[in-house]
Coordinates of C-alpha atoms in Angstrom, one line a residue:
X94 CA -27.3 -17.9 28.1
X95 CA -25.1 -20.3 30.4
X96 CA -25.1 -23.3 28.1
X97 CA -23.7 -21.2 24.8
X98 CA -20.7 -19.4 27.6
X99 CA -19.9 -22.8 28.9
X100 CA -19.8 -24.4 25.6
X101 CA -17.7 -21.3 24.8
X102 CA -15.0 -22.4 27.4
X103 CA -15.5 -25.8 26.5
X104 CA -14.1 -25.1 23.2
X105 CA -11.6 -22.9 24.7
X106 CA -10.8 -24.9 27.3
X107 CA -9.5 -28.3 24.3
X108 CA -7.5 -25.1 22.3
X109 CA -5.2 -24.4 25.5
X110 CA -4.7 -28.3 25.7
X111 CA -3.2 -28.2 21.7
X112 CA -6.4 -28.5 20.1
X113 CA -6.7 -32.5 21.4
X114 CA -5.8 -35.1 18.7
X115 CA -6.9 -35.4 14.9
X116 CA -10.0 -34.3 13.9
X117 CA -12.6 -33.3 17.0
X118 CA -15.6 -33.2 15.2
X119 CA -17.5 -32.8 18.0
X120 CA -17.4 -31.7 21.5
X121 CA -18.2 -34.4 23.7
X122 CA -18.9 -32.3 26.3
X123 CA -22.3 -32.3 27.6
X124 CA -22.7 -28.9 27.8
X125 CA -22.1 -28.4 24.3
X126 CA -24.4 -31.9 22.8
X127 CA -27.8 -29.4 25.0
X128 CA -26.8 -26.2 24.0
X129 CA -27.9 -26.7 20.0
X130 CA -24.5 -25.0 19.5
X131 CA -23.3 -26.1 16.3
X132 CA -19.7 -28.0 17.4
X133 CA -16.8 -26.6 15.9
X134 CA -14.8 -28.8 13.9
X135 CA -10.9 -28.4 14.5
X136 CA -8.2 -29.9 12.0
X137 CA -4.7 -31.0 13.5
X138 CA -2.2 -31.0 11.1
X139 CA -0.6 -33.7 12.2
X140 CA -2.7 -36.1 12.3
X141 CA -3.1 -35.5 8.3
X142 CA 0.7 -36.4 8.8
X143 CA 2.6 -33.4 8.7
X144 CA 5.8 -33.1 10.7
X145 CA 6.2 -29.6 11.6
X146 CA 10.1 -30.4 12.0
X147 CA 11.1 -27.7 9.3
X148 CA 12.6 -30.2 7.4
X149 CA 9.6 -32.3 5.6
X150 CA 8.0 -30.5 3.1
X151 CA 4.3 -31.1 5.2
X152 CA 2.1 -29.3 2.1
X153 CA 0.3 -32.8 1.1
X154 CA -0.9 -33.1 4.9
X155 CA -2.0 -29.3 5.1
X156 CA -3.7 -29.5 1.9
X157 CA -6.0 -32.8 3.2
X158 CA -6.5 -30.9 6.2
X159 CA -8.1 -28.2 4.7
X160 CA -10.1 -30.1 1.8
X161 CA -10.9 -32.6 4.5
X162 CA -12.5 -29.3 7.2
X163 CA -14.0 -28.4 3.1
X164 CA -15.5 -31.3 2.5
X165 CA -17.6 -30.7 6.3
X166 CA -18.9 -27.7 5.2
X167 CA -15.7 -25.8 6.8
X168 CA -13.5 -25.8 10.5
X169 CA -10.4 -24.8 11.9
X170 CA -6.9 -26.8 10.8
X171 CA -5.0 -26.1 13.7
X172 CA -1.6 -25.2 13.4
X173 CA 0.5 -26.2 17.1
X174 CA 3.9 -25.9 17.7
X175 CA 6.8 -26.5 14.8
X176 CA 7.6 -25.6 11.6
X177 CA 5.4 -26.5 8.7
X178 CA 7.6 -26.4 5.6
X179 CA 5.3 -25.4 2.8
X180 CA 5.0 -25.2 -1.5
X181 CA 0.8 -23.9 -2.4
X182 CA -1.8 -24.9 0.4
X183 CA -4.9 -23.4 -0.8
X184 CA -7.0 -22.1 1.5
X185 CA -11.0 -23.1 1.4
X186 CA -14.9 -21.3 1.8
X187 CA -15.5 -21.7 5.4
X188 CA -12.8 -22.6 6.7
X189 CA -9.7 -21.6 8.9
X190 CA -6.2 -21.4 9.9
X191 CA -5.0 -21.5 13.1
X192 CA -1.6 -20.7 13.9
X193 CA -1.2 -21.4 17.7
X194 CA 2.2 -20.4 19.5
X195 CA 5.6 -21.3 18.4
X196 CA 3.8 -22.4 14.6
X197 CA 5.5 -21.1 11.8
X198 CA 4.4 -21.8 8.4
X199 CA 7.9 -21.7 6.2
X200 CA 8.0 -21.2 2.2
X201 CA 9.7 -23.9 0.9
X202 CA 13.2 -23.3 -1.3
X203 CA 12.2 -23.1 -4.8
X204 CA 13.2 -26.8 -6.0
X205 CA 15.5 -27.5 -8.8
X206 CA 14.4 -28.0 -12.1
X207 CA 11.4 -30.8 -12.3
X208 CA 11.0 -31.0 -8.9
X209 CA 7.5 -29.9 -7.3
X210 CA 7.3 -26.7 -6.2
X211 CA 4.7 -23.9 -6.1
X212 CA 1.8 -23.3 -7.7
X213 CA 2.1 -22.3 -11.6
X214 CA 1.2 -18.8 -12.3
X215 CA -2.1 -18.7 -14.0
X216 CA -2.9 -17.2 -17.3
X217 CA -3.8 -14.1 -17.3
X218 CA -4.4 -12.1 -20.6
X219 CA -4.4 -9.0 -18.7
X220 CA -1.6 -8.7 -17.6
X221 CA 0.5 -6.3 -20.1
X222 CA -1.5 -4.0 -18.0
X223 CA 0.3 -4.3 -14.5
X224 CA 3.5 -5.9 -12.9
X225 CA 3.9 -9.5 -13.1
X226 CA 2.9 -10.0 -9.0
X227 CA -0.2 -8.0 -9.1
X228 CA -1.7 -10.1 -12.3
X229 CA -1.2 -13.8 -11.1
X230 CA -2.6 -15.4 -7.6
X231 CA -1.8 -18.8 -7.9
X232 CA 2.1 -19.0 -7.0
X233 CA 1.8 -18.3 -3.3
X234 CA 2.1 -19.9 -0.9
X235 CA -1.1 -19.3 0.9
X236 CA -4.1 -18.3 -1.6
X237 CA -7.9 -18.5 -2.1
X238 CA -9.8 -17.8 -5.5
X239 CA -13.6 -17.4 -5.4
X240 CA -13.6 -17.9 -1.9
X241 CA -15.9 -17.5 1.2
X242 CA -15.7 -16.7 4.8
X243 CA -12.3 -17.7 5.0
X244 CA -9.7 -16.5 7.7
X245 CA -6.1 -16.9 9.2
X246 CA -5.9 -16.0 12.9
X247 CA -3.6 -17.3 16.1
X248 CA -0.5 -16.0 17.1
X249 CA 1.8 -17.4 14.6
X250 CA 4.5 -17.0 11.8
X251 CA 4.2 -16.9 8.2
X252 CA 7.7 -16.6 7.2
X253 CA 8.1 -16.3 3.3
X254 CA 12.0 -18.3 3.5
X255 CA 11.8 -19.4 0.0
X256 CA 9.5 -16.6 -1.9
X257 CA 10.5 -14.6 -4.6
X258 CA 10.8 -10.5 -4.3
X259 CA 8.8 -10.7 -7.7
X260 CA 11.9 -9.5 -9.6
X261 CA 12.2 -10.5 -12.9
X262 CA 9.2 -13.6 -12.0
X263 CA 7.9 -14.4 -15.6
X264 CA 5.4 -17.3 -16.3
X265 CA 8.1 -19.4 -17.2
X266 CA 9.5 -19.3 -13.9
X267 CA 8.2 -22.9 -12.9
X268 CA 7.9 -24.0 -9.2
X269 CA 8.2 -19.9 -8.2
X270 CA 5.8 -18.8 -5.5
X271 CA 6.4 -14.7 -4.9
X272 CA 3.6 -14.2 -2.8
X273 CA 2.8 -15.4 0.8
X274 CA -0.5 -14.8 1.0
X275 CA -2.6 -14.0 -2.1
X276 CA -6.6 -13.8 -2.1
X277 CA -9.2 -12.8 -5.6
X278 CA -12.3 -12.2 -5.6
X279 CA -13.1 -14.1 -2.4
X280 CA -15.8 -12.4 0.9
X281 CA -16.0 -11.9 4.4
X282 CA -12.1 -12.5 4.5
X283 CA -10.4 -11.6 7.8
X284 CA -6.7 -12.1 8.9
X285 CA -5.6 -11.6 12.3
X286 CA -3.1 -11.4 15.3
X287 CA -0.3 -13.5 13.0
X288 CA 3.3 -12.1 12.0
X289 CA 4.8 -12.6 8.4
X290 CA 8.6 -12.3 7.8
X291 CA 10.3 -12.0 4.7
X292 CA 6.7 -12.1 2.2
X293 CA 8.3 -12.1 -0.6
X294 CA 6.8 -9.3 -3.3
X295 CA 3.1 -8.9 -1.5
X296 CA 3.1 -10.2 1.9
X297 CA -0.3 -9.9 1.5
X298 CA -1.9 -9.3 -1.4
X299 CA -6.3 -9.2 -2.3
X300 CA -7.8 -8.0 -5.3
X301 CA -11.5 -7.9 -6.1
X302 CA -12.0 -9.3 -2.3
X303 CA -14.7 -7.2 -0.6
X304 CA -15.7 -7.4 3.0
X305 CA -12.1 -7.6 4.3
X306 CA -11.0 -7.1 7.5
X307 CA -7.1 -7.3 8.3
X308 CA -6.5 -6.7 12.2
X309 CA -3.4 -6.8 14.4
X310 CA -0.9 -8.0 12.1
X311 CA 2.8 -7.0 12.5
X312 CA 4.8 -7.6 8.9
X313 CA 8.8 -6.9 8.2
X314 CA 9.3 -7.6 5.3
X315 CA 11.7 -8.0 2.5
X316 CA 9.2 -6.0 -0.4
X317 CA 5.4 -4.8 -0.2
X318 CA 3.1 -5.7 3.5
X319 CA -0.3 -5.3 2.8
X320 CA -1.4 -4.6 -1.2
X321 CA -6.0 -4.0 -1.6
X322 CA -6.9 -4.3 -5.2
X323 CA -10.3 -3.6 -6.7
X324 CA -11.6 -4.8 -2.9
X325 CA -14.6 -3.2 -1.1
X326 CA -15.5 -2.8 2.5
X327 CA -12.0 -3.5 3.5
X328 CA -11.0 -2.2 7.1
X329 CA -7.2 -2.5 7.5
X330 CA -5.9 -1.7 11.5
X331 CA -4.1 -2.2 14.6
X332 CA -1.0 -3.1 12.6
X333 CA 2.8 -2.8 12.2
X334 CA 4.6 -2.9 9.1
X335 CA 8.4 -2.9 8.2
X336 CA 9.0 -3.3 4.3
X337 CA 12.0 -1.1 3.6
X338 CA 12.6 -1.9 0.3
X339 CA 8.8 -1.7 -0.8
X340 CA 5.3 0.4 0.4
X341 CA 3.8 -0.5 3.7
X342 CA 0.1 -0.2 3.2
X343 CA -0.9 -0.1 0.0
X344 CA -3.6 0.1 -2.3
X345 CA -4.5 0.6 -5.7
X346 CA -7.0 -0.5 -8.7
X347 CA -5.6 -2.2 -11.2
X348 CA -6.8 -4.4 -14.2
X349 CA -5.6 -7.7 -13.1
X350 CA -9.2 -8.5 -13.2
X351 CA -9.9 -7.9 -16.7
X352 CA -11.5 -4.6 -15.8
X353 CA -11.5 -1.6 -13.9
X354 CA -12.8 -2.0 -10.6
X355 CA -12.8 0.7 -7.6
X356 CA -10.9 0.6 -4.0
X357 CA -14.1 1.5 -2.5
X358 CA -14.8 2.1 2.0
X359 CA -11.5 1.8 3.0
X360 CA -10.4 2.2 6.6
X361 CA -7.2 2.3 7.6
X362 CA -6.8 3.4 11.3
X363 CA -3.9 3.0 14.2
X364 CA -1.4 1.5 12.3
X365 CA 2.4 2.0 12.2
X366 CA 4.0 1.6 8.9
X367 CA 8.2 2.4 8.6
X368 CA 11.2 1.4 6.1
X369 CA 13.8 2.5 8.7
X370 CA 14.7 -0.9 9.9
X371 CA 16.9 -4.1 9.0
X372 CA 14.0 -7.1 7.8
X373 CA 13.2 -9.0 11.0
X374 CA 14.2 -6.1 13.9
X375 CA 10.6 -5.0 13.8
X376 CA 9.8 -8.8 14.6
X377 CA 12.6 -8.8 17.3
X378 CA 12.2 -5.4 18.5
X379 CA 15.7 -5.0 18.5
X380 CA 14.9 -2.0 16.1
X381 CA 17.9 -1.9 13.8
X382 CA 18.5 1.0 11.3
X383 CA 19.2 0.2 7.6
X384 CA 21.1 2.7 6.1
X385 CA 19.6 4.3 3.3
X386 CA 22.8 2.5 0.6
X387 CA 20.9 -1.1 1.3
X388 CA 17.1 0.1 1.2
X389 CA 14.9 3.3 -0.2
X390 CA 13.6 3.2 2.9
X391 CA 10.2 3.1 1.2
X392 CA 7.6 1.6 4.2
X393 CA 4.5 4.1 3.8
X394 CA 0.6 4.4 2.7
X395 CA 0.0 4.9 -0.9
X396 CA -2.9 4.5 -3.8
X397 CA -1.5 3.4 -6.4
X398 CA 0.6 3.2 -9.0
X399 CA -1.7 0.9 -10.4
X400 CA -5.0 3.3 -10.9
X401 CA -7.2 1.7 -13.5
X402 CA -10.7 1.3 -11.5
X403 CA -10.4 4.5 -8.6
X404 CA -10.8 5.1 -5.1
X405 CA -13.6 6.0 -2.8
X406 CA -14.8 6.8 0.2
X407 CA -11.4 5.8 2.0
X408 CA -10.3 7.0 5.8
X409 CA -6.9 7.3 7.0
X410 CA -6.4 7.9 10.9
X411 CA -4.1 7.6 13.8
X412 CA -1.4 6.3 12.3
X413 CA 2.3 6.8 12.6
X414 CA 4.9 6.8 9.7
X415 CA 9.1 6.8 10.4
X416 CA 11.9 6.7 8.4
X417 CA 10.3 6.4 5.0
X418 CA 8.6 8.0 2.0
X419 CA 5.6 10.6 2.6
X420 CA 1.9 9.5 2.1
X421 CA 0.9 9.3 -1.9
X422 CA -2.2 9.7 -3.8
X423 CA -1.9 8.7 -7.2
X424 CA -4.6 8.5 -9.8
X425 CA -1.7 7.8 -13.1
X426 CA -4.0 5.4 -15.5
X427 CA -7.4 7.1 -15.4
X428 CA -9.0 7.0 -12.5
X429 CA -11.5 8.8 -10.2
X430 CA -9.7 8.6 -6.7
X431 CA -12.7 11.1 -4.8
X432 CA -14.4 11.4 -1.0
X433 CA -10.6 10.6 0.7
X434 CA -10.2 12.0 4.6
X435 CA -6.9 11.9 6.5
X436 CA -6.4 12.5 9.8
X437 CA -4.4 12.4 12.8
X438 CA -1.1 11.5 11.4
X439 CA 2.6 12.0 12.4
X440 CA 5.3 11.3 10.4
X441 CA 8.6 11.9 12.0
X442 CA 11.9 11.6 9.1
X443 CA 10.2 11.3 6.2
X444 CA 13.1 10.4 3.4
X445 CA 11.0 12.6 1.0
X446 CA 7.8 14.7 0.9
X447 CA 5.5 15.0 3.3
X448 CA 2.7 14.2 0.7
X449 CA 2.3 13.8 -2.8
X450 CA -0.8 13.9 -4.4
X451 CA -0.3 12.9 -8.4
X452 CA -2.8 12.8 -11.1
X453 CA -1.4 11.8 -14.3
X454 CA -1.5 10.2 -17.5
X455 CA 0.5 7.7 -17.9
X456 CA -3.0 5.7 -19.0
X457 CA -1.5 2.2 -18.1
X458 CA -4.7 0.4 -19.7
X459 CA -7.2 -0.6 -22.6
X460 CA -6.8 2.7 -25.4
X461 CA -9.8 5.2 -25.6
X462 CA -9.9 6.0 -21.1
X463 CA -9.6 9.5 -20.2
X464 CA -7.7 11.1 -17.6
X465 CA -8.9 10.9 -13.9
X466 CA -9.7 13.2 -11.1
X467 CA -8.7 13.6 -8.1
X468 CA -11.0 15.8 -6.3
X469 CA -12.4 16.3 -2.6
X470 CA -9.6 14.9 -0.6
X471 CA -8.8 16.1 3.1
X472 CA -5.9 16.6 5.0
X473 CA -6.3 17.0 9.1
X474 CA -4.0 17.4 12.3
X475 CA -0.9 16.5 10.9
X476 CA 2.5 16.3 12.5
X477 CA 5.4 16.0 10.3
X478 CA 9.2 16.3 12.0
X479 CA 12.4 15.9 10.4
X480 CA 11.4 15.3 6.7
X481 CA 14.4 15.7 4.0
X482 CA 14.2 19.2 2.0
X483 CA 15.3 18.5 -1.5
X484 CA 11.3 19.0 -1.9
X485 CA 8.1 20.0 -0.7
X486 CA 5.4 17.7 -0.2
X487 CA 3.9 18.2 -4.2
X488 CA 0.7 18.5 -5.2
X489 CA 0.1 18.5 -9.3
X490 CA -2.1 17.8 -12.2
X491 CA -1.5 17.9 -15.6
X492 CA -2.6 21.1 -18.1
X493 CA -5.8 20.6 -18.6
X494 CA -7.0 18.2 -16.1
X495 CA -6.6 20.0 -12.2
X496 CA -6.6 18.6 -8.5
X497 CA -9.6 19.6 -7.5
X498 CA -11.0 20.7 -4.0
X499 CA -8.3 19.8 -1.7
X500 CA -8.3 21.2 2.1
X501 CA -5.2 20.9 4.6
X502 CA -6.3 22.0 7.6
X503 CA -4.0 22.5 11.5
X504 CA -0.7 20.8 10.0
X505 CA 3.1 21.6 11.1
X506 CA 5.3 20.4 8.8
X507 CA 9.2 21.0 10.3
X508 CA 12.4 19.8 7.6
X509 CA 15.9 19.9 7.9
X510 CA 16.3 23.3 5.6
X511 CA 19.4 24.5 3.8
X512 CA 17.8 24.6 0.2
X513 CA 19.1 27.0 -2.0
X514 CA 18.4 30.0 -4.1
X515 CA 19.3 28.0 -7.9
X516 CA 17.0 25.0 -6.3
X517 CA 14.2 27.4 -8.0
X518 CA 14.0 26.1 -11.1
X519 CA 11.4 24.8 -13.6
X520 CA 10.1 21.4 -12.6
X521 CA 9.0 19.5 -15.0
X522 CA 5.7 18.1 -16.1
X523 CA 6.3 14.3 -16.9
X524 CA 2.4 14.3 -17.8
X525 CA 3.2 10.2 -18.6
X526 CA 5.8 9.4 -16.6
X527 CA 5.9 6.5 -13.9
X528 CA 4.2 9.2 -10.2
X529 CA 7.4 9.9 -8.2
X530 CA 8.5 13.1 -6.4
X531 CA 12.0 12.5 -6.2
X532 CA 11.7 11.9 -10.1
X533 CA 10.2 16.2 -10.8
X534 CA 13.9 17.0 -8.8
X535 CA 14.4 19.6 -6.4
X536 CA 11.1 21.8 -6.2
X537 CA 11.7 25.7 -5.9
X538 CA 9.3 25.7 -2.5
X539 CA 10.0 24.0 0.6
X540 CA 7.0 23.4 2.7
X541 CA 4.0 23.0 -0.7
X542 CA 4.6 23.3 -4.0
X543 CA 1.4 23.2 -6.1
X544 CA 0.7 23.4 -9.3
X545 CA -3.2 22.6 -11.4
X546 CA -5.0 22.6 -8.5
X547 CA -8.6 24.1 -8.6
X548 CA -10.0 25.1 -5.3
X549 CA -7.2 24.5 -2.1
X550 CA -7.8 25.7 1.5
X551 CA -5.0 25.2 3.6
X552 CA -6.2 26.8 7.4
X553 CA -3.3 26.6 10.9
X554 CA -0.4 25.2 8.5
X555 CA 2.5 25.9 9.7
X556 CA 6.1 24.8 7.6
X557 CA 9.4 25.1 10.4
X558 CA 12.9 24.8 8.8
X559 CA 16.3 23.8 11.2
X560 CA 18.4 25.3 8.8
X561 CA 17.4 28.8 6.8
X562 CA 16.1 27.8 3.7
X563 CA 15.9 30.1 0.7
X564 CA 13.3 29.3 -1.1
X565 CA 10.1 30.0 -0.9
X566 CA 7.5 28.1 1.8
X567 CA 4.6 28.4 -0.8
X568 CA 4.6 28.3 -4.8
X569 CA 1.3 28.0 -6.8
X570 CA 1.6 27.3 -10.2
X571 CA -1.5 27.7 -12.6
X572 CA -3.9 27.4 -9.1
X573 CA -7.5 29.3 -9.2
X574 CA -9.6 29.8 -6.1
X575 CA -6.9 29.3 -3.4
X576 CA -8.0 29.7 0.5
X577 CA -4.9 30.5 2.7
X578 CA -6.1 31.2 6.2
X579 CA -3.7 31.4 9.7
X580 CA -0.5 30.4 8.2
X581 CA 2.8 30.2 9.6
X582 CA 5.7 29.9 7.2
X583 CA 9.3 30.1 8.0
X584 CA 11.3 32.1 5.2
X585 CA 15.1 33.1 4.2
X586 CA 16.5 37.1 4.3
X587 CA 14.7 38.9 1.4
X588 CA 12.5 35.6 0.3
X589 CA 8.6 35.9 -0.4
X590 CA 6.3 33.7 1.5
X591 CA 4.0 32.8 -1.8
X592 CA 5.1 32.9 -5.5
X593 CA 2.0 33.2 -7.4
X594 CA 2.2 32.2 -11.2
X595 CA -1.0 31.7 -13.2
X596 CA -3.0 32.6 -10.1
X597 CA -7.0 33.2 -9.8
X598 CA -8.6 34.0 -7.5
X599 CA -6.3 34.1 -4.4
X600 CA -7.2 34.7 -1.1
X601 CA -5.1 34.9 2.4
X602 CA -6.1 35.6 5.9
X603 CA -4.9 36.2 9.4
X604 CA -1.6 35.9 8.4
X605 CA 1.0 38.5 9.4
X606 CA 3.3 40.6 8.5
X607 CA 0.4 40.7 5.5
X608 CA -3.4 42.3 5.7
X609 CA -5.9 40.5 4.5
X610 CA -6.2 40.5 0.9
X611 CA -7.4 39.6 -2.2
X612 CA -5.8 38.8 -6.0
X613 CA -7.9 38.4 -8.6
X614 CA -5.5 37.6 -11.7
X615 CA -1.5 37.1 -10.6
X616 CA 0.1 36.1 -13.6
X617 CA 3.7 36.3 -11.4
X618 CA 3.9 37.9 -9.0
X619 CA 5.5 37.5 -5.4
X620 CA 4.5 37.5 -1.2

């Protein structure tokens, strides 16, 4: 035990001294030599020719260090303080990139026509089924495909300065990179402790990557933060993401691999997501608000939109969202979305609906696939304050395909209020459309609007308005087996608490001023 402990101390001393010179292929400490522990292999990129001056393109030097580590069976490629201007870096199996204090990997600007640049986007015959950015991985600042036991760690920064946001990118855009980190069909991956600024279309895109840990990252970016697509056994924890123009943490199950693969066994915990601040001001802690005119303030945690393979066995817990869109769960391309638990969430000033659960029939994928399912979703212990009021939380399937087995408990929703009676209009189905709550227009309820739902329980749910709202707090349409227990609902004068349309087996308990009641069939009824 003493020898192994002493070996670790010697390793840390070496790291604290700048990780020594060029390639430290062994630690010469007698304690290490006699410990029986394999010595870590450390590869300083400067020894391989990296300048780290922010002017010299260091791509060949860094890739040489990675290749050298790989050739020895693995090792740690070390970036000391400096700015390393790079195009595509090729991460390999059993290799770690360690970004020390003051180390910045800078994505170089796309060169003029004919110059070197980022790796070309590889061909993908399935790219018609998802956006260009989801279909290609090599056109990135750092990428790995088919690798195992890889990691990027340390307190340094990845700055995607020269990356494209992905809008309008095509396979013909030679030399353009649009992702900071891209992983395809890898396993045993750790991303920990570093920060990303200006990550391009995706700060992190992981597709078909299993046993993935993303921990203690700070991401301040101009589009998506973390996208996990067709992955299994994923842990996202202790991360902070500011993404005013797109999603913060997003689970997907696209057809990018050429077959439908689900995203399974995912935990998202202890994270903060926002879309409310100017890019870079989360990282420097100046917190400069971004206006709605400049950015849509997306942020948010989302499942979808790409949803071919499904989402199963997922928990989201102990997360804080602020000045961004609410949480979205979407199956619109044939996915089975099931066994999801969401708990201990605070949402401050969501810019649209707190919860959007959508089963749809867009079917962006190979023909012959059936509409998917959403079932067994549990949401508990949520506090929402200052929400926008044009729309209520929207939970909807499509005719013939219901959201099933939904439970909400211990939910507090406080919104701005001010809705008018004329907002209580018919809501379009939009069966084949892109799933976005704003496309449905103003909703005829200010708390929750449920349509095409089979089996739901609401328990200890409270809806409050800052200003009087003349819409009912709850509206059900084509809903079966709905239980509401101990509800507290703000409503205007002469406004119903519940509006029921084509509802079967509605039960209400412990909700003054109503007595307990059971309505076997309510075609059009207000309470």
